[in-house]
C-alpha positions as a printed Julia matrix, in Angstrom:
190×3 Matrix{Float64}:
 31.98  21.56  16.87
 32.45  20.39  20.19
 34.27  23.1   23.18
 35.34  21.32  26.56
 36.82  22.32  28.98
 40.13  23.88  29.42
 43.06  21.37  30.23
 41.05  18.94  28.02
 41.14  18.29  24.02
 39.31  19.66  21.26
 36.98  17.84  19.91
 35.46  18.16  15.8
 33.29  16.12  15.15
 30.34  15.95  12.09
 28.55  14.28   9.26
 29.44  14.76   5.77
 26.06  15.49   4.05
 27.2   14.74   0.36
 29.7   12.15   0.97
 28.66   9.85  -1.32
 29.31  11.29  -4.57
 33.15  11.02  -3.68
 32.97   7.59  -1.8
 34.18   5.54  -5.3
 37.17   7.74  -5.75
 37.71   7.46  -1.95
 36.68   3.84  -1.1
 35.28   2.86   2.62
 38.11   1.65   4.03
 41.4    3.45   5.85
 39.71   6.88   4.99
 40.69   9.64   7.58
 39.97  13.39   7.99
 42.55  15.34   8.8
 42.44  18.89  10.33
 45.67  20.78   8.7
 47.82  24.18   8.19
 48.4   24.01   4.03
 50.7   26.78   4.24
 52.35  25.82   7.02
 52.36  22.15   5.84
 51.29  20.16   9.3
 48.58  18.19  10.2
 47.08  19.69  13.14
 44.63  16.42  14.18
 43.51  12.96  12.56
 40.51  11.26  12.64
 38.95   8.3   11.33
 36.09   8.87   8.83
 33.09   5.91   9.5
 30.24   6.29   7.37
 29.92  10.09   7.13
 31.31  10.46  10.36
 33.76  11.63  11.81
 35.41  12.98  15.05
 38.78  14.67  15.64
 40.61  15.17  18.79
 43.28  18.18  18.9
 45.28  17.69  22.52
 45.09  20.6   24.16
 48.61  20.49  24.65
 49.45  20.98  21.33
 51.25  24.19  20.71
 51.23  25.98  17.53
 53.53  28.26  15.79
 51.12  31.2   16.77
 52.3   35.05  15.11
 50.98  38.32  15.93
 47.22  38.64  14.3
 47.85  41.88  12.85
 44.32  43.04  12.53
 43.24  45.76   9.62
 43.29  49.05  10.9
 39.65  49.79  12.95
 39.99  46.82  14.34
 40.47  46.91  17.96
 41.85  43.98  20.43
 41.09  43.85  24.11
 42.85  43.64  26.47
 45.83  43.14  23.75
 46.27  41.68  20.58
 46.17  37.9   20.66
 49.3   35.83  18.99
 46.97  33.2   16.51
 47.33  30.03  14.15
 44.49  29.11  11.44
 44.04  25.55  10.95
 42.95  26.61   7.04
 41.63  23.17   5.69
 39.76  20.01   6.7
 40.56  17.14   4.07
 39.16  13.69   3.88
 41.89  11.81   3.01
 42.37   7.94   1.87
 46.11   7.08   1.81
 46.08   3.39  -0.08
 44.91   5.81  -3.13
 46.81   8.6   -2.06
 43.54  10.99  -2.59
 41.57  13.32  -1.0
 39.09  16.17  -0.99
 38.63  19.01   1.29
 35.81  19.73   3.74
 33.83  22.99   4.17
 31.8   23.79   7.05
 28.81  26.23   5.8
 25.67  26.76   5.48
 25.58  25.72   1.74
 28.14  23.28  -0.47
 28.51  26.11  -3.12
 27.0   29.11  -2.34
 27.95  29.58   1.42
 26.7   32.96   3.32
 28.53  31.31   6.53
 31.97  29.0    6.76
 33.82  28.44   9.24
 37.04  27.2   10.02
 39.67  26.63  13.51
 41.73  29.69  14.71
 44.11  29.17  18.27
 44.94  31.85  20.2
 47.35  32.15  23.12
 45.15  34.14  24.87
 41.41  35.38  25.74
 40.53  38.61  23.78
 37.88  40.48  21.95
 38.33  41.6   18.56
 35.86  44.67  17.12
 35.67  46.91  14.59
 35.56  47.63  10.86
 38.74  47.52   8.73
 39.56  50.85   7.45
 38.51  51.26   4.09
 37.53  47.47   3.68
 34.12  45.73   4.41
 35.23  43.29   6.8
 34.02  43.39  10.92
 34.8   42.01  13.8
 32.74  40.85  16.76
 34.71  37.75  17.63
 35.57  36.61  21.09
 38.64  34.78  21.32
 39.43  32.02  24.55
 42.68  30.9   25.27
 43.3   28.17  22.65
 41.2   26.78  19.89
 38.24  28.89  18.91
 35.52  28.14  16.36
 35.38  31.07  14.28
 32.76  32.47  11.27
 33.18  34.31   8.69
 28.8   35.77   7.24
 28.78  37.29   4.5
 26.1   39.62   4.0
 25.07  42.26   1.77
 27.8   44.83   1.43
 30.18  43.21   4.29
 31.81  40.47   6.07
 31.35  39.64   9.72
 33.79  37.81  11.4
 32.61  36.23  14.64
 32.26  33.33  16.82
 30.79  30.19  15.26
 27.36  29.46  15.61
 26.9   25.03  16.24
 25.05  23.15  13.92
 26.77  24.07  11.06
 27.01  20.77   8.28
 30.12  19.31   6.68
 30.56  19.31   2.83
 33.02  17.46   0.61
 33.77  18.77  -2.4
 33.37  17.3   -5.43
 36.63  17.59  -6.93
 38.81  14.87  -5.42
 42.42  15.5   -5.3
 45.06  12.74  -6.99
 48.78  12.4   -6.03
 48.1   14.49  -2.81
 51.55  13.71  -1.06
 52.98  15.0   -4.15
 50.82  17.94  -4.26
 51.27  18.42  -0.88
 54.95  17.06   0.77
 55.57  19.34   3.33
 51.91  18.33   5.01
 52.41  14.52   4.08
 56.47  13.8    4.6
 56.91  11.12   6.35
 53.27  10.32   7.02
């Protein structure tokens, strides 16, 4: 995960570790990673995928539909509670074939005790605290814009918190068919 700057874009960039399991459902050619919002059904940033890797740039004057984080309960937001958007999935995706399979940055392909995943904010704050009668915390310091953000799980809780670097790329082994059908809000018109 690459940070610059303010007033500059966000850069992702990695190596897929266990690419080449999927690469013959995928093919070499035209294959792209794209960052996305499932649920919201937009494709946040696109990037070409060469070799195993891969770089995405998010302009940092992209705006997205942020809504009111709404913490649990215990959890306590200084100086005020930040307005946020979750880019939810990474997806390599290869158009010709109209397939793809989704991307997980952890510390493990199956059995991950760390993942993490793209959360904007519109503004700097610092989220702590344990949610009331759940075992989720949070030690996570949010900057104005897009934030690289963990979620550890350890024994008998969940940490949320700033991303550590270094953290690999994993495809998944199940590779999606039809995915503009599977998913048309993300891929209408595209």
């Amino acid at each position: 995960m690459v940070l610059p700057p303010a007033g500059q874009a966000v850069g992702i960039e990695g190596h897929i570790r266990n690419l080449v399991p999927i690469e013959r459902h995928l093919g070499q050619d035209r294959v792209l990673v794209l960052l996305t919002n499932l649920a919201g059904g937009r494709i946040i940033g696109i990037g070409r995928l060469q070799g195993a890797d891969f770089s995405i740039a998010i302009p940092e004057s992209f705006r997205p539909p942020v809504t009111p984080a709404r913490l649990c309960p215990g959890v306590r937001s200084v100086p005020s509670e930040p307005r946020t958007y979750a880019a939810d999935a990474l997806m390599v995706y290869q158009a010709g074939r109209n397939t793809a399979t989704f991307l997980t940055q952890a510390d493990h392909p199956t059995d991950p005790t760390r993942r993490a995943q793209w959360l904007y904010s519109d503004r700097a704050a610092t989220l702590r605290g344990r949610c009331t009668g759940l075992s989720t915390e949070y030690d996570l310091t949010l900057r104005a814009g897009w934030n690289a953000v963990m979620t550890v799980s350890e024994p008998g809780r969940f940490l949320v918190r700033n991303a550590t670097p270094g953290l690999p790329y994993w495809a998944e082994r199940n590779v999606l068919r039809n995915v503009r059908t599977l998913f048309p809000a993300v891929f209408d018109g595209q």
